[in-house]
Amino acid sequence: MKIGIIRFPGSNCEVDCLEAWRVAGQDPVMIWHQETSVKGFDLIVLPGGFSYGDYLRTGAIARFSPVMDDVVTFAKSGGLVWGICNGFQILTECGLLPGALLRNAGMHFVCSPQYLRVERNDLAFTNKYQEGQIIQIPVNHGEGNYTIDDEGLAGLKANNQIVFRYVTSEGEATEKGSPNGSRENIAGIVNEQGNVLGMMPHPERVVEELIGGVDGKDMFLSILEHWERRTQRGA
Amino acid sequence: MLKANVTVTLKKSILDPQGSAVEKALKSMKYPVESVRIGKFMEVTLAETDKAKAEEMMHEICHKLLSNPVIEDYFFELEG
């Protein structure tokens, strides 16, 4: 599988993503943000970090990086795009995903393990999980408070676009379960077509027991499984 | 040379945790304050000298980059 990880000035989770993909048996390529084409890739990852120092708004400047024009074209033609943390913020800024990510409701930067509920397992990104499965993935952000207006939220629900919700250890999507005040405890969403996913938590940090857990690994294996199935069908 | 003074604020419907924290601080200092909202101020010095063109351009700039229309409102004044 040909995987490209975009590196913006200020990205800092791109090597974690690279390593996580290596654990899954793949060998991704780093793509500098000044490149202008993502042609030939099967998946584009927008990693976490602080692109452009979070100046102005998180993701606001990265979204105008030269490579992003082609990432948008790639996404619109059905290519898989996966934005994690700052990558999610960039995806909302460039309009590939609805809503926006605001300062955490409690004003604190949060960096901790977090329980999530998998709301959908029929996606390229989540087919290895069970629907309703509770997984533990760390969060690490100051601006993860997902916001969307009533109309937008109704659209997300109607199209079944909510993929992950923050929950308590008992699996309840209550205020107590949320680290940042996100609307409806939303931690990750997908576009209507299901090929662009944005999430605040960091699955790339939990792919080996040695570093504290493996709950994120199935996202990598899901994408791989999806790609293998599609390739077999195509062959 | 024209200068644009741009103010970007969170939409009224969006909670502003920074503003709330400052509001609480002011109240604890016993000031008769109702509420505080925090925004951003930007000065943009333009290479454009035609006022009408500058205004049009500033709307475009504000819409595309300086504000996020999903969560923010903007207004600006041209000077000079």
Tab-separated table of C-alpha atoms in Angstrom:
chain	number	residue	atom	x	y	z
A	1	MET	CA	0.000	0.000	0.000
A	2	LYS	CA	1.364	3.404	-0.954
A	3	ILE	CA	0.979	5.695	2.041
A	4	GLY	CA	2.001	9.340	2.155
A	5	ILE	CA	2.384	11.308	5.377
A	6	ILE	CA	2.336	15.071	4.908
A	7	ARG	CA	4.928	16.946	6.905
A	8	PHE	CA	4.111	20.597	7.626
A	9	PRO	CA	6.440	22.980	9.420
A	10	GLY	CA	5.492	22.270	13.036
A	11	SER	CA	4.175	18.736	12.537
A	12	ASN	CA	5.459	16.532	15.351
A	13	CYS	CA	3.607	13.222	15.120
A	14	GLU	CA	4.622	12.290	11.595
A	15	VAL	CA	7.366	9.925	12.766
A	16	ASP	CA	4.958	8.237	15.201
A	17	CYS	CA	2.625	7.659	12.241
A	18	LEU	CA	5.505	6.318	10.183
A	19	GLU	CA	6.503	3.916	12.961
A	20	ALA	CA	2.915	2.792	13.511
A	21	TRP	CA	2.569	1.970	9.828
A	22	ARG	CA	5.836	0.038	10.022
A	23	VAL	CA	4.369	-2.010	12.883
A	24	ALA	CA	1.516	-2.751	10.473
A	25	GLY	CA	4.057	-3.889	7.895
A	26	GLN	CA	3.989	-0.850	5.621
A	27	ASP	CA	6.625	1.621	4.568
A	28	PRO	CA	5.118	5.106	4.128
A	29	VAL	CA	6.718	8.068	2.390
A	30	MET	CA	7.073	11.518	3.951
A	31	ILE	CA	5.671	14.274	1.760
A	32	TRP	CA	6.973	17.801	2.394
A	33	HIS	CA	4.171	20.355	2.384
A	34	GLN	CA	5.772	22.237	-0.511
A	35	GLU	CA	5.127	19.310	-2.861
A	36	THR	CA	2.272	19.864	-5.269
A	37	SER	CA	1.110	16.330	-6.052
A	38	VAL	CA	-0.096	13.288	-4.115
A	39	LYS	CA	-0.719	11.303	-7.273
A	40	GLY	CA	-0.320	7.545	-7.010
A	41	PHE	CA	-0.937	7.291	-3.252
A	42	ASP	CA	-3.546	5.003	-1.692
A	43	LEU	CA	-3.757	6.944	1.563
A	44	ILE	CA	-2.732	10.399	2.717
A	45	VAL	CA	-2.154	10.973	6.433
A	46	LEU	CA	-2.249	14.474	7.934
A	47	PRO	CA	-0.375	13.990	11.212
A	48	GLY	CA	-0.628	15.739	14.552
A	49	GLY	CA	1.458	18.638	15.731
A	50	PHE	CA	1.385	22.395	15.668
A	51	SER	CA	1.606	23.319	12.000
A	52	TYR	CA	2.751	26.933	11.659
A	53	GLY	CA	2.818	27.186	15.431
A	54	ASP	CA	-1.013	27.179	15.512
A	55	TYR	CA	-0.793	30.851	14.481
A	56	LEU	CA	-4.107	32.548	13.716
A	57	ARG	CA	-6.116	29.324	14.233
A	58	THR	CA	-5.061	25.688	14.378
A	59	GLY	CA	-4.656	24.368	10.848
A	60	ALA	CA	-5.581	27.708	9.260
A	61	ILE	CA	-2.261	28.334	7.536
A	62	ALA	CA	-1.357	24.698	6.784
A	63	ARG	CA	-4.552	24.437	4.791
A	64	PHE	CA	-2.982	26.820	2.259
A	65	SER	CA	0.239	24.811	1.948
A	66	PRO	CA	0.980	24.000	-1.709
A	67	VAL	CA	0.318	20.275	-1.257
A	68	MET	CA	-3.191	20.806	0.133
A	69	ASP	CA	-4.781	21.696	-3.227
A	70	ASP	CA	-3.968	18.235	-4.502
A	71	VAL	CA	-4.955	16.585	-1.201
A	72	VAL	CA	-8.409	18.167	-1.603
A	73	THR	CA	-8.617	16.957	-5.225
A	74	PHE	CA	-7.452	13.492	-4.102
A	75	ALA	CA	-10.111	13.398	-1.362
A	76	LYS	CA	-12.848	14.579	-3.706
A	77	SER	CA	-12.006	11.816	-6.162
A	78	GLY	CA	-12.464	9.223	-3.390
A	79	GLY	CA	-8.877	8.894	-2.092
A	80	LEU	CA	-8.485	7.927	1.571
A	81	VAL	CA	-7.435	10.844	3.786
A	82	TRP	CA	-6.824	10.434	7.514
A	83	GLY	CA	-6.327	13.489	9.710
A	84	ILE	CA	-5.190	12.990	13.291
A	85	CYS	CA	-5.315	15.836	15.829
A	86	ASN	CA	-3.802	18.805	13.971
A	87	GLY	CA	-4.650	16.847	10.805
A	88	PHE	CA	-8.336	16.910	11.841
A	89	GLN	CA	-8.081	20.651	12.468
A	90	ILE	CA	-6.614	21.125	8.969
A	91	LEU	CA	-9.421	19.035	7.429
A	92	THR	CA	-12.098	21.244	8.988
A	93	GLU	CA	-10.248	24.413	7.972
A	94	CYS	CA	-10.055	23.309	4.341
A	95	GLY	CA	-13.704	22.301	4.298
A	96	LEU	CA	-13.244	18.568	3.687
A	97	LEU	CA	-14.982	17.995	7.025
A	98	PRO	CA	-17.735	20.140	8.586
A	99	GLY	CA	-17.540	22.029	11.878
A	100	ALA	CA	-14.527	23.455	13.677
A	101	LEU	CA	-12.260	22.723	16.636
A	102	LEU	CA	-12.215	25.309	19.369
A	103	ARG	CA	-10.239	25.843	22.540
A	104	ASN	CA	-11.019	23.094	25.079
A	105	ALA	CA	-13.977	24.050	27.243
A	106	GLY	CA	-11.901	23.844	30.433
A	107	MET	CA	-9.111	25.966	28.861
A	108	HIS	CA	-6.581	23.267	29.766
A	109	PHE	CA	-4.325	21.463	27.364
A	110	VAL	CA	-5.276	17.805	27.813
A	111	CYS	CA	-2.795	14.967	27.505
A	112	SER	CA	-4.168	11.688	28.821
A	113	PRO	CA	-5.519	8.267	27.913
A	114	GLN	CA	-9.135	8.564	26.821
A	115	TYR	CA	-11.967	6.082	26.354
A	116	LEU	CA	-13.690	6.196	22.987
A	117	ARG	CA	-16.722	4.404	21.644
A	118	VAL	CA	-16.540	3.187	18.059
A	119	GLU	CA	-19.841	4.315	16.553
A	120	ARG	CA	-19.275	2.893	13.077
A	121	ASN	CA	-17.335	-0.130	11.913
A	122	ASP	CA	-18.401	-0.169	8.272
A	123	LEU	CA	-15.635	2.201	7.223
A	124	ALA	CA	-12.243	1.734	5.609
A	125	PHE	CA	-10.796	3.094	8.870
A	126	THR	CA	-12.696	1.011	11.438
A	127	ASN	CA	-13.688	-2.368	9.962
A	128	LYS	CA	-11.566	-4.313	12.491
A	129	TYR	CA	-13.496	-2.939	15.468
A	130	GLN	CA	-16.928	-3.907	16.726
A	131	GLU	CA	-19.703	-1.335	16.637
A	132	GLY	CA	-20.020	0.059	20.154
A	133	GLN	CA	-16.572	-1.207	21.166
A	134	ILE	CA	-14.855	0.848	23.873
A	135	ILE	CA	-11.209	1.526	23.135
A	136	GLN	CA	-8.566	3.563	24.900
A	137	ILE	CA	-6.578	6.039	22.822
A	138	PRO	CA	-4.621	9.017	24.159
A	139	VAL	CA	-5.576	12.628	23.459
A	140	ASN	CA	-3.076	15.462	23.373
A	141	HIS	CA	-4.540	18.818	22.444
A	142	GLY	CA	-5.528	22.301	23.512
A	143	GLU	CA	-8.071	22.831	20.733
A	144	GLY	CA	-10.174	19.716	20.428
A	145	ASN	CA	-13.556	21.099	21.346
A	146	TYR	CA	-15.593	20.065	18.309
A	147	THR	CA	-18.233	22.597	17.383
A	148	ILE	CA	-20.934	22.492	14.754
A	149	ASP	CA	-24.262	24.309	14.393
A	150	ASP	CA	-27.630	22.546	14.845
A	151	GLU	CA	-28.158	22.112	11.132
A	152	GLY	CA	-24.677	20.682	10.676
A	153	LEU	CA	-25.138	18.294	13.592
A	154	ALA	CA	-28.442	17.076	12.147
A	155	GLY	CA	-26.608	16.444	8.873
A	156	LEU	CA	-23.851	14.475	10.643
A	157	LYS	CA	-26.445	12.309	12.325
A	158	ALA	CA	-28.597	11.836	9.241
A	159	ASN	CA	-25.579	10.676	7.250
A	160	ASN	CA	-24.143	8.647	10.120
A	161	GLN	CA	-20.877	10.594	10.072
A	162	ILE	CA	-19.961	10.376	13.758
A	163	VAL	CA	-17.265	7.690	14.073
A	164	PHE	CA	-15.845	8.105	17.610
A	165	ARG	CA	-17.311	9.582	20.784
A	166	TYR	CA	-15.534	10.323	24.053
A	167	VAL	CA	-17.021	8.136	26.785
A	168	THR	CA	-16.537	7.221	30.436
A	169	SER	CA	-14.923	3.883	31.316
A	170	GLU	CA	-18.494	2.532	31.417
A	171	GLY	CA	-19.012	3.646	27.847
A	172	GLU	CA	-21.303	6.582	28.512
A	173	ALA	CA	-21.064	9.646	26.312
A	174	THR	CA	-21.639	12.088	29.141
A	175	GLU	CA	-19.968	15.366	30.054
A	176	LYS	CA	-17.796	13.425	32.494
A	177	GLY	CA	-16.474	11.315	29.655
A	178	SER	CA	-15.332	14.278	27.582
A	179	PRO	CA	-11.897	15.877	27.929
A	180	ASN	CA	-12.712	19.041	25.975
A	181	GLY	CA	-16.416	19.899	25.833
A	182	SER	CA	-16.954	18.659	22.263
A	183	ARG	CA	-20.525	18.807	21.047
A	184	GLU	CA	-22.222	15.427	21.608
A	185	ASN	CA	-18.822	14.100	22.791
A	186	ILE	CA	-17.643	13.915	19.188
A	187	ALA	CA	-14.029	12.726	18.910
A	188	GLY	CA	-13.939	11.809	15.236
A	189	ILE	CA	-16.064	12.195	12.123
A	190	VAL	CA	-16.028	11.106	8.524
A	191	ASN	CA	-17.231	12.862	5.376
A	192	GLU	CA	-20.459	11.757	3.701
A	193	GLN	CA	-18.615	9.503	1.250
A	194	GLY	CA	-16.675	7.808	4.069
A	195	ASN	CA	-13.189	8.357	2.633
A	196	VAL	CA	-12.033	11.336	4.738
A	197	LEU	CA	-11.738	10.791	8.493
A	198	GLY	CA	-10.684	13.308	11.118
A	199	MET	CA	-10.131	12.508	14.797
A	200	MET	CA	-8.508	14.246	17.764
A	201	PRO	CA	-7.153	11.146	19.594
A	202	HIS	CA	-3.840	9.580	18.577
A	203	PRO	CA	-4.184	5.915	17.557
A	204	GLU	CA	-0.590	5.900	16.271
A	205	ARG	CA	0.561	6.102	19.907
A	206	VAL	CA	-1.088	2.843	20.928
A	207	VAL	CA	0.057	0.187	18.480
A	208	GLU	CA	2.471	-1.775	20.702
A	209	GLU	CA	2.160	-3.138	24.246
A	210	LEU	CA	5.603	-1.779	24.973
A	211	ILE	CA	4.379	1.812	24.630
A	212	GLY	CA	1.198	1.388	26.619
A	213	GLY	CA	-1.470	-0.271	24.528
A	214	VAL	CA	-2.598	-1.655	21.208
A	215	ASP	CA	-6.124	-0.250	20.870
A	216	GLY	CA	-5.081	1.981	17.973
A	217	LYS	CA	-3.499	-0.743	15.897
A	218	ASP	CA	-6.794	-1.956	14.446
A	219	MET	CA	-7.249	1.360	12.649
A	220	PHE	CA	-4.074	0.675	10.688
A	221	LEU	CA	-5.097	-2.936	10.082
A	222	SER	CA	-8.604	-1.816	9.032
A	223	ILE	CA	-7.221	0.498	6.374
A	224	LEU	CA	-4.907	-2.242	5.165
A	225	GLU	CA	-7.737	-4.769	5.048
A	226	HIS	CA	-9.898	-2.308	3.099
A	227	TRP	CA	-7.096	-1.682	0.626
A	228	GLU	CA	-6.361	-5.392	0.196
A	229	ARG	CA	-10.014	-6.203	-0.412
A	230	ARG	CA	-10.296	-3.413	-2.940
A	231	THR	CA	-7.096	-4.441	-4.701
A	232	GLN	CA	-8.274	-8.043	-4.929
A	233	ARG	CA	-11.581	-6.950	-6.361
A	234	GLY	CA	-9.768	-4.777	-8.882
A	235	ALA	CA	-7.378	-7.566	-9.916
B	1	MET	CA	-0.929	53.547	1.734
B	2	LEU	CA	-4.122	51.943	2.953
B	3	LYS	CA	-4.350	50.106	6.199
B	4	ALA	CA	-7.100	47.718	7.246
B	5	ASN	CA	-7.898	47.316	10.919
B	6	VAL	CA	-9.514	43.904	11.216
B	7	THR	CA	-11.403	42.554	14.207
B	8	VAL	CA	-12.307	38.880	14.383
B	9	THR	CA	-14.694	37.651	17.061
B	10	LEU	CA	-16.269	34.323	17.891
B	11	LYS	CA	-19.884	34.172	16.738
B	12	LYS	CA	-22.366	34.944	19.494
B	13	SER	CA	-23.609	31.342	19.425
B	14	ILE	CA	-20.113	29.984	20.179
B	15	LEU	CA	-18.985	29.663	23.789
B	16	ASP	CA	-15.821	31.594	24.561
B	17	PRO	CA	-13.991	29.869	27.438
B	18	GLN	CA	-11.216	32.487	27.447
B	19	GLY	CA	-13.766	35.289	27.756
B	20	SER	CA	-15.590	33.422	30.527
B	21	ALA	CA	-12.352	33.003	32.495
B	22	VAL	CA	-11.570	36.719	32.217
B	23	GLU	CA	-15.169	37.584	33.099
B	24	LYS	CA	-14.913	35.482	36.271
B	25	ALA	CA	-11.616	37.152	37.175
B	26	LEU	CA	-13.119	40.625	36.753
B	27	LYS	CA	-16.140	39.664	38.827
B	28	SER	CA	-13.894	38.300	41.550
B	29	MET	CA	-12.152	41.693	41.480
B	30	LYS	CA	-15.624	43.138	42.262
B	31	TYR	CA	-16.029	45.050	38.990
B	32	PRO	CA	-19.625	45.377	37.813
B	33	VAL	CA	-19.071	43.422	34.612
B	34	GLU	CA	-21.763	41.592	32.639
B	35	SER	CA	-19.692	39.528	30.249
B	36	VAL	CA	-16.405	39.387	28.329
B	37	ARG	CA	-15.784	38.099	24.826
B	38	ILE	CA	-12.258	37.802	23.481
B	39	GLY	CA	-11.400	38.393	19.843
B	40	LYS	CA	-8.418	39.196	17.645
B	41	PHE	CA	-7.200	42.443	16.178
B	42	MET	CA	-5.079	42.542	13.034
B	43	GLU	CA	-3.519	45.429	11.149
B	44	VAL	CA	-3.039	44.742	7.468
B	45	THR	CA	-1.053	47.293	5.486
B	46	LEU	CA	-2.079	47.107	1.857
B	47	ALA	CA	-0.132	47.591	-1.339
B	48	GLU	CA	-3.471	48.389	-3.000
B	49	THR	CA	-4.353	52.116	-3.178
B	50	ASP	CA	-7.841	51.952	-4.660
B	51	LYS	CA	-10.297	51.966	-1.779
B	52	ALA	CA	-13.052	50.009	-3.511
B	53	LYS	CA	-10.634	47.320	-4.647
B	54	ALA	CA	-9.038	47.196	-1.209
B	55	GLU	CA	-12.407	46.692	0.406
B	56	GLU	CA	-13.282	43.843	-1.904
B	57	MET	CA	-9.882	42.252	-1.352
B	58	MET	CA	-10.143	42.562	2.430
B	59	HIS	CA	-13.505	40.752	2.424
B	60	GLU	CA	-11.867	37.961	0.448
B	61	ILE	CA	-8.844	37.821	2.789
B	62	CYS	CA	-11.037	37.832	5.889
B	63	HIS	CA	-13.290	35.142	4.511
B	64	LYS	CA	-10.496	32.878	3.291
B	65	LEU	CA	-7.874	33.169	6.002
B	66	LEU	CA	-8.218	35.771	8.748
B	67	SER	CA	-11.488	34.332	10.036
B	68	ASN	CA	-13.156	30.932	9.955
B	69	PRO	CA	-16.755	31.670	8.907
B	70	VAL	CA	-17.928	28.499	10.669
B	71	ILE	CA	-17.160	29.948	14.103
B	72	GLU	CA	-16.165	33.586	13.660
B	73	ASP	CA	-17.407	36.977	12.440
B	74	TYR	CA	-15.162	39.744	11.196
B	75	PHE	CA	-15.319	43.423	10.464
B	76	PHE	CA	-12.714	45.891	9.274
B	77	GLU	CA	-12.114	49.581	8.715
B	78	LEU	CA	-9.895	51.042	6.037
B	79	GLU	CA	-7.613	53.865	7.043
B	80	GLY	CA	-5.310	56.211	5.151
